[in-house]
Tab-separated table of C-alpha atoms in Angstrom:
chain	number	residue	atom	x	y	z
A	1	MET	CA	-0.016	0.008	-0.003
A	2	ARG	CA	2.903	2.304	0.798
A	3	LYS	CA	4.420	1.737	-2.624
A	4	LYS	CA	1.060	2.453	-4.257
A	5	VAL	CA	0.684	5.671	-2.328
A	6	GLU	CA	4.248	6.774	-3.201
A	7	LEU	CA	3.613	5.998	-6.825
A	8	GLU	CA	0.439	8.074	-6.883
A	9	LEU	CA	2.125	10.946	-5.075
A	10	GLY	CA	4.985	10.869	-7.549
A	11	GLN	CA	2.553	11.050	-10.435
A	12	ALA	CA	0.636	13.865	-8.797
A	13	LYS	CA	3.908	15.791	-8.415
A	14	LEU	CA	4.701	15.321	-12.061
A	15	ASP	CA	1.189	16.461	-13.028
A	16	ILE	CA	1.479	19.589	-10.900
A	17	GLU	CA	4.903	20.469	-12.283
A	18	LYS	CA	3.579	19.980	-15.764
A	19	LYS	CA	0.843	22.546	-15.054
A	20	LEU	CA	3.092	25.040	-13.331
A	21	VAL	CA	6.193	25.090	-15.498
A	22	PRO	CA	6.094	26.439	-19.109
A	23	GLN	CA	6.753	23.567	-21.506
A	24	GLY	CA	6.821	22.968	-25.161
A	25	LYS	CA	8.979	23.276	-28.183
A	26	GLY	CA	11.307	26.195	-27.938
A	27	VAL	CA	10.963	26.725	-24.229
A	28	THR	CA	14.427	27.100	-22.691
A	29	ARG	CA	15.262	27.399	-19.007
A	30	HIS	CA	17.806	30.148	-18.150
A	31	LEU	CA	19.559	29.144	-14.907
A	32	SER	CA	22.619	31.425	-14.958
A	33	LEU	CA	23.330	34.932	-16.174
A	34	PRO	CA	24.012	35.267	-19.884
A	35	SER	CA	27.613	36.209	-20.638
A	36	THR	CA	26.415	39.186	-22.617
A	37	GLY	CA	23.201	41.107	-22.024
A	38	HIS	CA	20.332	40.415	-24.454
A	39	THR	CA	18.465	43.097	-26.426
A	40	SER	CA	14.975	44.194	-25.385
A	41	GLU	CA	13.664	42.576	-28.538
A	42	TRP	CA	15.091	39.213	-27.549
A	43	ILE	CA	13.699	39.517	-24.037
A	44	LEU	CA	10.151	40.244	-25.270
A	45	GLU	CA	10.336	37.391	-27.760
A	46	GLU	CA	11.544	34.952	-25.015
A	47	MET	CA	8.703	36.065	-22.734
A	48	ALA	CA	6.226	35.482	-25.551
A	49	GLN	CA	7.630	31.968	-26.010
A	50	MET	CA	7.051	31.221	-22.300
A	51	ASP	CA	3.410	32.333	-22.656
A	52	VAL	CA	2.622	29.958	-25.467
A	53	GLU	CA	-0.749	28.250	-24.985
A	54	GLY	CA	-0.661	24.546	-24.284
A	55	GLU	CA	-1.959	21.991	-21.854
A	56	SER	CA	-0.466	23.816	-18.889
A	57	HIS	CA	-1.511	27.291	-19.954
A	58	THR	CA	-4.778	29.074	-19.103
A	59	ASN	CA	-5.679	32.133	-21.156
A	60	TRP	CA	-7.312	34.419	-18.618
A	61	LYS	CA	-8.666	36.646	-21.382
A	62	HIS	CA	-11.286	34.042	-22.231
A	63	GLY	CA	-12.897	34.573	-18.770
A	64	LYS	CA	-12.698	30.938	-17.728
A	65	LEU	CA	-10.416	31.594	-14.733
A	66	SER	CA	-11.657	31.613	-11.169
A	67	GLY	CA	-10.347	34.738	-9.441
A	68	ALA	CA	-6.555	35.207	-9.752
A	69	VAL	CA	-6.896	37.939	-12.403
A	70	TYR	CA	-8.944	41.034	-11.824
A	71	HIS	CA	-8.898	42.998	-15.058
A	72	GLY	CA	-10.367	46.476	-15.332
A	73	GLY	CA	-10.092	46.750	-19.091
A	74	ASP	CA	-7.488	48.026	-21.483
A	75	ASP	CA	-8.075	51.684	-20.718
A	76	LEU	CA	-7.441	51.157	-16.996
A	77	CYS	CA	-4.454	49.005	-17.817
A	78	LYS	CA	-2.934	51.908	-19.745
A	79	VAL	CA	-3.510	54.244	-16.779
A	80	ILE	CA	-1.828	51.873	-14.392
A	81	VAL	CA	1.118	51.169	-16.707
A	82	SER	CA	1.598	54.931	-17.113
A	83	ALA	CA	1.695	55.386	-13.350
A	84	PHE	CA	4.004	52.473	-12.967
A	85	GLU	CA	6.396	53.800	-15.580
A	86	ARG	CA	6.427	57.265	-14.041
A	87	TYR	CA	7.383	55.929	-10.634
A	88	CYS	CA	9.196	52.691	-11.559
A	89	VAL	CA	12.287	53.454	-9.443
A	90	SER	CA	10.510	55.060	-6.487
A	91	ASN	CA	10.863	53.658	-2.946
A	92	PRO	CA	8.635	54.869	-0.042
A	93	LEU	CA	11.430	53.901	2.398
A	94	HIS	CA	12.847	57.294	1.391
A	95	PRO	CA	9.893	59.713	1.603
A	96	ASP	CA	12.164	62.772	1.355
A	97	VAL	CA	13.248	61.564	-2.092
A	98	PHE	CA	9.775	60.440	-3.215
A	99	PRO	CA	7.248	62.633	-1.401
A	100	ALA	CA	4.583	61.996	-4.091
A	101	ILE	CA	4.583	58.304	-3.218
A	102	ARG	CA	4.176	59.051	0.461
A	103	LYS	CA	1.225	61.288	-0.368
A	104	MET	CA	-0.442	58.719	-2.624
A	105	GLU	CA	0.015	55.946	0.000
A	106	ALA	CA	-1.607	58.095	2.644
A	107	GLU	CA	-4.509	58.820	0.332
A	108	ILE	CA	-5.002	55.132	-0.508
A	109	VAL	CA	-5.312	54.367	3.214
A	110	ALA	CA	-7.670	57.303	3.795
A	111	MET	CA	-9.956	56.290	0.926
A	112	CYS	CA	-10.122	52.709	2.234
A	113	LEU	CA	-10.850	53.869	5.785
A	114	ARG	CA	-13.775	55.943	4.567
A	115	LEU	CA	-15.022	53.064	2.430
A	116	TYR	CA	-15.023	50.934	5.575
A	117	ASN	CA	-16.670	53.654	7.648
A	118	ASN	CA	-13.789	54.708	9.854
A	119	PRO	CA	-12.421	57.998	8.587
A	120	ASP	CA	-10.701	58.705	11.910
A	121	GLY	CA	-8.902	55.391	11.925
A	122	ALA	CA	-5.364	54.465	10.857
A	123	GLY	CA	-3.791	52.112	8.438
A	124	VAL	CA	-0.742	51.088	6.336
A	125	THR	CA	-0.306	49.626	2.847
A	126	THR	CA	1.370	46.262	2.497
A	127	SER	CA	2.482	43.854	-0.271
A	128	GLY	CA	-0.797	41.874	-0.179
A	129	GLY	CA	-3.403	40.248	1.983
A	130	THR	CA	-1.049	37.877	3.665
A	131	GLU	CA	1.210	40.608	4.865
A	132	SER	CA	-1.813	42.615	6.042
A	133	ILE	CA	-3.060	39.698	8.067
A	134	ILE	CA	0.422	38.910	9.558
A	135	MET	CA	0.814	42.604	10.512
A	136	SER	CA	-2.527	42.510	12.280
A	137	VAL	CA	-1.568	39.343	14.248
A	138	LYS	CA	1.721	41.009	15.172
A	139	THR	CA	-0.009	44.224	16.224
A	140	HIS	CA	-2.560	42.485	18.452
A	141	ARG	CA	0.207	40.336	19.950
A	142	ASP	CA	2.304	43.319	20.881
A	143	TRP	CA	-0.745	45.284	22.053
A	144	ALA	CA	-1.860	42.455	24.351
A	145	ARG	CA	1.652	42.052	25.746
A	146	ALA	CA	1.934	45.820	26.516
A	147	THR	CA	-1.532	46.393	27.871
A	148	LYS	CA	-2.511	43.044	29.370
A	149	GLY	CA	0.806	41.344	30.081
A	150	ILE	CA	0.014	38.315	27.809
A	151	THR	CA	3.229	36.428	27.067
A	152	GLU	CA	1.704	33.217	25.663
A	153	PRO	CA	-0.702	34.637	23.063
A	154	GLU	CA	-3.501	32.739	21.383
A	155	ILE	CA	-5.896	33.542	18.552
A	156	VAL	CA	-9.244	32.030	17.643
A	157	VAL	CA	-9.740	31.426	13.913
A	158	PRO	CA	-12.544	29.885	11.821
A	159	ALA	CA	-11.638	26.833	9.759
A	160	SER	CA	-12.755	28.848	6.738
A	161	ALA	CA	-10.335	31.710	7.468
A	162	HIS	CA	-7.356	32.354	5.231
A	163	ALA	CA	-4.244	30.296	5.844
A	164	ALA	CA	-2.326	33.539	6.372
A	165	PHE	CA	-3.571	33.616	10.007
A	166	ASP	CA	-1.905	30.196	10.624
A	167	LYS	CA	1.140	31.398	8.767
A	168	GLY	CA	1.421	34.560	10.897
A	169	ALA	CA	0.868	32.608	14.067
A	170	ALA	CA	3.650	30.130	13.038
A	171	TYR	CA	6.010	32.988	12.362
A	172	LEU	CA	5.142	34.835	15.653
A	173	LYS	CA	4.866	31.754	17.891
A	174	ILE	CA	1.178	32.142	18.673
A	175	LYS	CA	-1.180	29.325	19.492
A	176	VAL	CA	-4.119	28.902	17.119
A	177	HIS	CA	-7.602	27.528	17.987
A	178	THR	CA	-9.230	26.514	14.755
A	179	ILE	CA	-13.040	26.611	15.034
A	180	PRO	CA	-15.391	24.596	12.797
A	181	VAL	CA	-18.054	26.264	10.682
A	182	ASP	CA	-21.726	25.384	10.575
A	183	PRO	CA	-22.156	22.786	7.772
A	184	VAL	CA	-25.278	24.576	6.508
A	185	THR	CA	-24.678	28.312	6.900
A	186	ARG	CA	-20.819	28.020	6.594
A	187	LYS	CA	-20.495	30.650	9.282
A	188	VAL	CA	-18.115	30.020	12.183
A	189	ASP	CA	-19.712	28.286	15.195
A	190	LEU	CA	-20.050	31.142	17.791
A	191	LYS	CA	-20.450	28.801	20.730
A	192	HIS	CA	-17.174	27.120	19.911
A	193	VAL	CA	-15.528	30.584	19.502
A	194	SER	CA	-16.819	31.636	22.907
A	195	ARG	CA	-15.550	28.477	24.548
A	196	ALA	CA	-12.058	28.820	22.968
A	197	ILE	CA	-11.576	32.372	24.333
A	198	ASN	CA	-9.393	32.367	27.417
A	199	PRO	CA	-7.102	34.789	29.385
A	200	ASN	CA	-4.365	34.322	26.737
A	201	THR	CA	-6.574	35.175	23.796
A	202	ILE	CA	-5.435	38.308	21.990
A	203	MET	CA	-7.752	38.236	18.902
A	204	ILE	CA	-10.598	36.465	17.163
A	205	VAL	CA	-11.234	36.446	13.398
A	206	GLY	CA	-14.110	36.655	11.012
A	207	SER	CA	-14.235	36.762	7.171
A	208	ALA	CA	-16.306	38.968	4.870
A	209	ILE	CA	-16.028	37.014	2.671
A	210	ASN	CA	-14.004	33.823	3.142
A	211	PHE	CA	-11.959	32.214	0.340
A	212	PRO	CA	-13.153	28.566	0.369
A	213	ASP	CA	-16.863	29.092	-0.200
A	214	GLY	CA	-17.427	32.826	-0.253
A	215	ASN	CA	-19.607	33.083	2.829
A	216	GLN	CA	-19.547	35.796	5.511
A	217	ASP	CA	-19.230	35.156	9.252
A	218	ASP	CA	-21.554	36.778	11.734
A	219	ILE	CA	-19.364	39.852	12.319
A	220	ILE	CA	-21.884	41.543	14.644
A	221	ALA	CA	-21.927	38.560	17.010
A	222	LEU	CA	-18.140	38.247	16.882
A	223	GLY	CA	-17.922	41.915	17.702
A	224	LYS	CA	-19.942	41.389	20.811
A	225	LEU	CA	-17.695	38.541	21.907
A	226	ALA	CA	-14.619	40.661	21.299
A	227	LYS	CA	-15.964	43.655	23.170
A	228	ARG	CA	-17.208	41.551	26.104
A	229	ASN	CA	-13.753	39.855	26.444
A	230	LYS	CA	-11.743	43.043	25.669
A	231	ILE	CA	-9.793	41.351	22.789
A	232	GLY	CA	-9.242	42.168	19.196
A	233	LEU	CA	-11.433	41.282	16.235
A	234	HIS	CA	-9.861	41.180	12.769
A	235	VAL	CA	-12.263	41.148	9.896
A	236	ASP	CA	-10.676	39.701	6.732
A	237	CYS	CA	-12.087	41.614	3.740
A	238	CYS	CA	-9.175	40.784	1.407
A	239	LEU	CA	-11.442	38.903	-0.967
A	240	GLY	CA	-14.511	41.059	-0.349
A	241	SER	CA	-12.328	44.157	-0.821
A	242	PHE	CA	-14.209	46.534	-3.142
A	243	ILE	CA	-17.249	44.298	-3.631
A	244	VAL	CA	-18.675	43.826	-0.126
A	245	PRO	CA	-18.621	47.587	0.796
A	246	PHE	CA	-20.838	48.299	-2.270
A	247	LEU	CA	-23.413	45.530	-1.712
A	248	GLU	CA	-25.821	47.790	0.144
A	249	LYS	CA	-25.673	50.554	-2.484
A	250	ALA	CA	-26.060	48.007	-5.243
A	251	GLY	CA	-29.422	46.889	-3.617
A	252	TYR	CA	-28.231	43.558	-2.235
A	253	PRO	CA	-29.128	42.526	1.317
A	254	THR	CA	-26.099	42.491	3.544
A	255	ASP	CA	-25.111	42.303	7.204
A	256	LEU	CA	-22.747	44.793	8.824
A	257	PHE	CA	-19.158	43.788	8.677
A	258	ASP	CA	-16.976	46.968	8.916
A	259	PHE	CA	-15.947	49.491	11.624
A	260	ARG	CA	-19.608	50.339	12.309
A	261	VAL	CA	-19.624	47.049	14.252
A	262	GLU	CA	-18.469	47.642	17.863
A	263	GLY	CA	-15.628	45.347	18.663
A	264	VAL	CA	-13.951	45.349	15.280
A	265	THR	CA	-10.371	46.475	15.776
A	266	ALA	CA	-8.740	45.712	12.389
A	267	ILE	CA	-9.788	45.077	8.728
A	268	SER	CA	-7.644	43.863	5.839
A	269	CYS	CA	-8.635	44.909	2.328
A	270	ASP	CA	-6.768	43.933	-0.912
A	271	THR	CA	-6.595	46.916	-3.201
A	272	HIS	CA	-5.178	44.620	-5.852
A	273	LYS	CA	-8.670	43.198	-6.045
A	274	LEU	CA	-10.202	46.554	-6.471
A	275	THR	CA	-12.705	45.851	-9.113
A	276	GLY	CA	-12.489	42.737	-11.127
A	277	PRO	CA	-14.264	41.349	-8.471
A	278	TYR	CA	-12.233	44.154	-7.683
A	279	LEU	CA	-9.782	46.517	-9.359
A	280	TYR	CA	-7.558	45.523	-12.195
A	281	HIS	CA	-5.293	42.590	-11.996
A	282	ALA	CA	-6.817	41.117	-15.074
A	283	HIS	CA	-10.501	40.986	-15.066
A	284	SER	CA	-12.011	44.013	-13.983
A	285	THR	CA	-10.833	46.836	-11.879
A	286	HIS	CA	-7.762	45.780	-10.220
A	287	THR	CA	-4.315	47.184	-9.683
A	288	TYR	CA	-1.042	45.415	-9.922
A	289	GLN	CA	-0.689	42.376	-7.716
A	290	GLY	CA	1.019	43.227	-4.531
A	291	ASN	CA	-0.927	45.924	-2.746
A	292	SER	CA	-3.160	45.689	0.258
A	293	VAL	CA	-4.248	47.795	3.219
A	294	ILE	CA	-4.394	46.904	6.876
A	295	MET	CA	-6.744	49.249	8.754
A	296	TYR	CA	-7.117	49.806	12.502
A	297	ARG	CA	-9.800	51.414	14.589
A	298	ASN	CA	-7.330	54.044	15.845
A	299	ALA	CA	-3.780	55.283	15.463
A	300	GLU	CA	-2.781	54.036	18.945
A	301	LEU	CA	-3.341	50.425	17.984
A	302	ARG	CA	-1.411	50.928	14.787
A	303	THR	CA	1.689	51.970	16.645
A	304	TYR	CA	2.173	48.335	17.820
A	305	GLN	CA	2.727	47.364	14.184
A	306	TYR	CA	5.749	49.577	13.681
A	307	TYR	CA	9.418	48.485	14.074
A	308	VAL	CA	11.875	51.156	15.209
A	309	ASN	CA	15.582	50.707	15.971
A	310	PRO	CA	17.016	54.041	17.146
A	311	THR	CA	20.512	52.649	17.927
A	312	TRP	CA	21.443	50.917	14.659
A	313	THR	CA	24.926	51.815	13.398
A	314	GLY	CA	23.452	52.914	10.112
A	315	GLY	CA	21.194	55.450	11.788
A	316	VAL	CA	17.638	55.377	13.021
A	317	TYR	CA	15.748	52.625	11.206
A	318	ALA	CA	11.953	52.485	11.181
A	319	SER	CA	9.464	50.690	8.980
A	320	PRO	CA	5.692	50.320	9.238
A	321	SER	CA	5.498	46.661	8.044
A	322	ILE	CA	7.735	43.647	7.181
A	323	ALA	CA	9.346	45.204	4.146
A	324	GLY	CA	12.032	47.867	4.223
A	325	SER	CA	12.285	48.991	0.641
A	326	ARG	CA	9.056	48.748	-1.291
A	327	PRO	CA	8.125	49.395	-4.890
A	328	GLY	CA	6.524	52.782	-5.037
A	329	SER	CA	5.331	51.971	-8.527
A	330	LEU	CA	2.691	49.634	-7.025
A	331	ILE	CA	1.421	52.308	-4.802
A	332	ALA	CA	1.236	54.745	-7.725
A	333	GLY	CA	-0.614	52.154	-9.842
A	334	THR	CA	-3.098	51.510	-7.024
A	335	TRP	CA	-3.719	55.234	-6.462
A	336	ALA	CA	-4.218	55.809	-10.211
A	337	ALA	CA	-6.646	52.886	-10.538
A	338	MET	CA	-8.766	54.154	-7.571
A	339	GLN	CA	-8.911	57.600	-9.061
A	340	TYR	CA	-9.846	56.204	-12.451
A	341	MET	CA	-12.608	53.970	-11.153
A	342	GLY	CA	-14.271	56.210	-8.627
A	343	SER	CA	-17.219	55.130	-6.500
A	344	ASP	CA	-19.551	54.838	-9.454
A	345	GLY	CA	-17.135	52.520	-11.218
A	346	TYR	CA	-16.842	50.193	-8.296
A	347	LEU	CA	-20.602	50.196	-7.772
A	348	GLU	CA	-21.229	49.124	-11.387
A	349	SER	CA	-18.546	46.476	-11.079
A	350	CYS	CA	-20.179	45.182	-7.897
A	351	LYS	CA	-23.626	44.984	-9.610
A	352	SER	CA	-22.389	43.009	-12.556
A	353	ILE	CA	-20.154	40.603	-10.658
A	354	VAL	CA	-22.572	39.853	-7.791
A	355	GLY	CA	-25.396	39.557	-10.337
A	356	ALA	CA	-23.427	36.937	-12.236
A	357	THR	CA	-22.461	35.148	-9.072
A	358	ARG	CA	-26.067	34.922	-7.892
A	359	ALA	CA	-27.204	33.752	-11.302
A	360	ILE	CA	-24.751	30.815	-11.080
A	361	ALA	CA	-25.816	30.002	-7.503
A	362	LYS	CA	-29.525	30.182	-8.354
A	363	THR	CA	-29.089	27.952	-11.416
A	364	ILE	CA	-27.222	25.317	-9.467
A	365	THR	CA	-29.937	25.364	-6.726
A	366	THR	CA	-32.891	25.220	-9.016
A	367	ASP	CA	-31.698	23.451	-12.165
A	368	ILE	CA	-28.828	21.130	-11.274
A	369	PRO	CA	-30.146	18.470	-8.857
A	370	GLU	CA	-26.772	16.671	-8.489
A	371	LEU	CA	-25.166	19.689	-6.823
A	372	TYR	CA	-25.786	22.032	-3.940
A	373	VAL	CA	-24.341	25.453	-3.042
A	374	LEU	CA	-22.404	25.795	0.149
A	375	GLY	CA	-24.179	28.280	2.393
A	376	ASN	CA	-25.606	31.519	1.061
A	377	PRO	CA	-22.654	33.418	-0.470
A	378	PRO	CA	-23.352	37.186	-0.596
A	379	ALA	CA	-20.687	38.434	-2.990
A	380	SER	CA	-18.411	37.071	-5.704
A	381	VAL	CA	-17.654	33.418	-4.853
A	382	VAL	CA	-19.812	30.302	-5.251
A	383	ALA	CA	-18.766	26.895	-4.036
A	384	PHE	CA	-20.652	23.779	-4.991
A	385	ALA	CA	-20.499	20.147	-3.917
A	386	SER	CA	-22.111	16.934	-5.026
A	387	LYS	CA	-25.191	15.449	-3.341
A	388	HIS	CA	-25.440	12.566	-5.850
A	389	PRO	CA	-23.693	9.289	-4.934
A	390	GLN	CA	-22.606	8.766	-8.495
A	391	VAL	CA	-21.161	12.228	-9.113
A	392	ASN	CA	-17.633	12.839	-7.888
A	393	ILE	CA	-17.192	16.593	-7.681
A	394	ARG	CA	-13.449	16.239	-8.328
A	395	GLU	CA	-14.208	14.458	-11.570
A	396	VAL	CA	-16.601	17.270	-12.501
A	397	GLY	CA	-13.751	19.634	-11.882
A	398	ASP	CA	-11.435	17.535	-14.067
A	399	VAL	CA	-13.912	17.662	-16.922
A	400	MET	CA	-14.326	21.384	-16.529
A	401	SER	CA	-10.532	21.747	-16.742
A	402	LYS	CA	-10.632	19.887	-20.106
A	403	LYS	CA	-13.217	22.410	-21.251
A	404	GLY	CA	-10.783	25.224	-20.453
A	405	TRP	CA	-12.037	26.249	-17.021
A	406	HIS	CA	-9.566	26.911	-14.237
A	407	LEU	CA	-11.531	26.447	-11.004
A	408	ASN	CA	-10.551	25.956	-7.385
A	409	ALA	CA	-10.948	22.680	-5.498
A	410	ILE	CA	-11.597	22.955	-1.750
A	411	VAL	CA	-11.790	20.471	1.030
A	412	GLN	CA	-14.056	19.726	3.999
A	413	PRO	CA	-16.361	19.143	2.198
A	414	ALA	CA	-14.981	18.242	-1.169
A	415	ALA	CA	-16.182	20.990	-3.424
A	416	VAL	CA	-15.321	23.321	-6.283
A	417	HIS	CA	-15.623	27.052	-6.368
A	418	ILE	CA	-15.582	29.805	-8.900
A	419	ALA	CA	-14.612	33.403	-7.964
A	420	VAL	CA	-16.467	35.572	-10.418
A	421	THR	CA	-14.737	38.571	-11.976
A	422	ARG	CA	-15.672	41.035	-14.683
A	423	LEU	CA	-14.160	38.725	-17.214
A	424	THR	CA	-16.498	35.963	-16.027
A	425	VAL	CA	-19.673	37.939	-16.433
A	426	PRO	CA	-20.046	37.528	-20.243
A	427	VAL	CA	-19.442	33.772	-20.098
A	428	VAL	CA	-21.860	32.761	-17.326
A	429	ASP	CA	-24.183	30.905	-19.677
A	430	GLU	CA	-21.202	28.999	-21.126
A	431	PHE	CA	-20.058	28.081	-17.585
A	432	ILE	CA	-23.516	26.690	-16.715
A	433	ALA	CA	-23.715	24.725	-19.982
A	434	ASP	CA	-20.236	23.261	-19.526
A	435	LEU	CA	-21.000	22.438	-15.913
A	436	LYS	CA	-24.100	20.432	-16.834
A	437	ASP	CA	-22.108	18.571	-19.535
A	438	ALA	CA	-19.334	17.845	-17.048
A	439	ILE	CA	-21.820	16.417	-14.556
A	440	ARG	CA	-23.278	14.124	-17.231
A	441	GLU	CA	-19.800	12.949	-18.211
A	442	ALA	CA	-18.656	12.395	-14.618
A	443	ARG	CA	-21.846	10.508	-13.929
A	444	THR	CA	-22.080	8.283	-17.035
A	445	ASN	CA	-18.378	7.764	-17.728
A	446	PRO	CA	-16.494	8.160	-14.425
A	447	SER	CA	-12.714	7.667	-14.485
A	448	GLY	CA	-12.679	6.602	-10.848
A	449	LYS	CA	-9.940	9.084	-9.980
A	450	GLY	CA	-11.006	12.705	-9.611
A	451	THR	CA	-7.506	14.062	-9.770
A	452	MET	CA	-8.338	17.765	-9.504
A	453	VAL	CA	-5.829	19.121	-6.992
A	454	ALA	CA	-6.842	21.503	-4.283
A	455	LEU	CA	-3.948	23.925	-4.917
A	456	TYR	CA	-4.022	27.497	-3.823
A	457	ALA	CA	-0.279	28.332	-3.690
A	458	CYS	CA	2.941	26.336	-3.729
A	459	LEU	CA	6.686	26.381	-3.196
A	460	PRO	CA	9.086	27.424	-5.933
A	461	VAL	CA	10.082	24.904	-8.591
A	462	GLU	CA	13.640	23.601	-8.768
A	463	GLY	CA	16.101	26.207	-9.778
A	464	GLY	CA	13.736	28.905	-8.598
């Protein structure tokens, strides 16, 4: 049995590498510096060769990609590229050299704070959602140590929360209590959260929305728990970013999730998901990958995030987050995208994306008896699982992959999700038709494997 398992794992590794590494005729790996620098024409040609379509390549422009790319259109792309080019060598670590970047960064944070109903709060931009979450964990740890004397900190996290909370806790030596979610509502079990809180608890967590199935925890109830126990509450809005704050204006029913909820001390929001479901990345209204904002209820709490070394030989060293030097070009691109989109642009993006998401969920519920939707997702993600004994949802995912769809497999329960972006909106009918075909194929001609891999992120390949 061990040999069989090792054989299957080895084959799975090969399959994953095949999907992740550019392959094909003419693809060459460059593992050492060229003896002489190449021309820009050669570089662009080589990049084009790496992007050749094949079995391992997904063309995001066709709209068959779940999340990952949040494109705001060619016009917005030009705006962002222009901003990027103008500030390509800027570094906010040196604000006296690049004051414009410092100004734009402050304005990005201010705009996000107002969007999340806390104009008097404080925040910092980071490299992405993971860093925002890790910074919040670090901030609450240091706050609890300074104000409550906690030296063995613990956090309480839903099983549906992003893995970045576990990652941050591993880095910072914090104990994690992982709480199950209700199998029907997909919200974190509040009774279990309450029982897990103890004198060492520094923070509890809720999502609006979570990555696995796109559902939203009961933030109001979590806020009451946080306030009663005098601990932090981080609301992860990285995926909800610029969709969830516009649900109410777009006419969709929604529960409070932001700083209007008493007890909320921190919120993370990915500005690189600004509009596609967010801002530009590649579907809709996204900025370059690599920008996020961590917001706090007040400036006092934010001070626990900073690192300051006044006695370093090189002079006083201070930084607001993990990174020292940072690419100011990403900040400029984010600022430009937000100015270009405006509130009206994000609202229209919200309407189209959430409308498409709910159309998919409704069709699955009413017209595809073999599947069911996990919970009642309010925004841009729909997860579906099989309720038919002869339909393996992983096999359905495999068939969808053959039809060109790049979806996400999740676990507990086994399911597949699609994160809708503006690129997805025009191909919703095609998605439904392909999904029905995939179910028929998986049911009538099962392979018996279901090899779709639940892969969110991975380690570098060899040589990288």
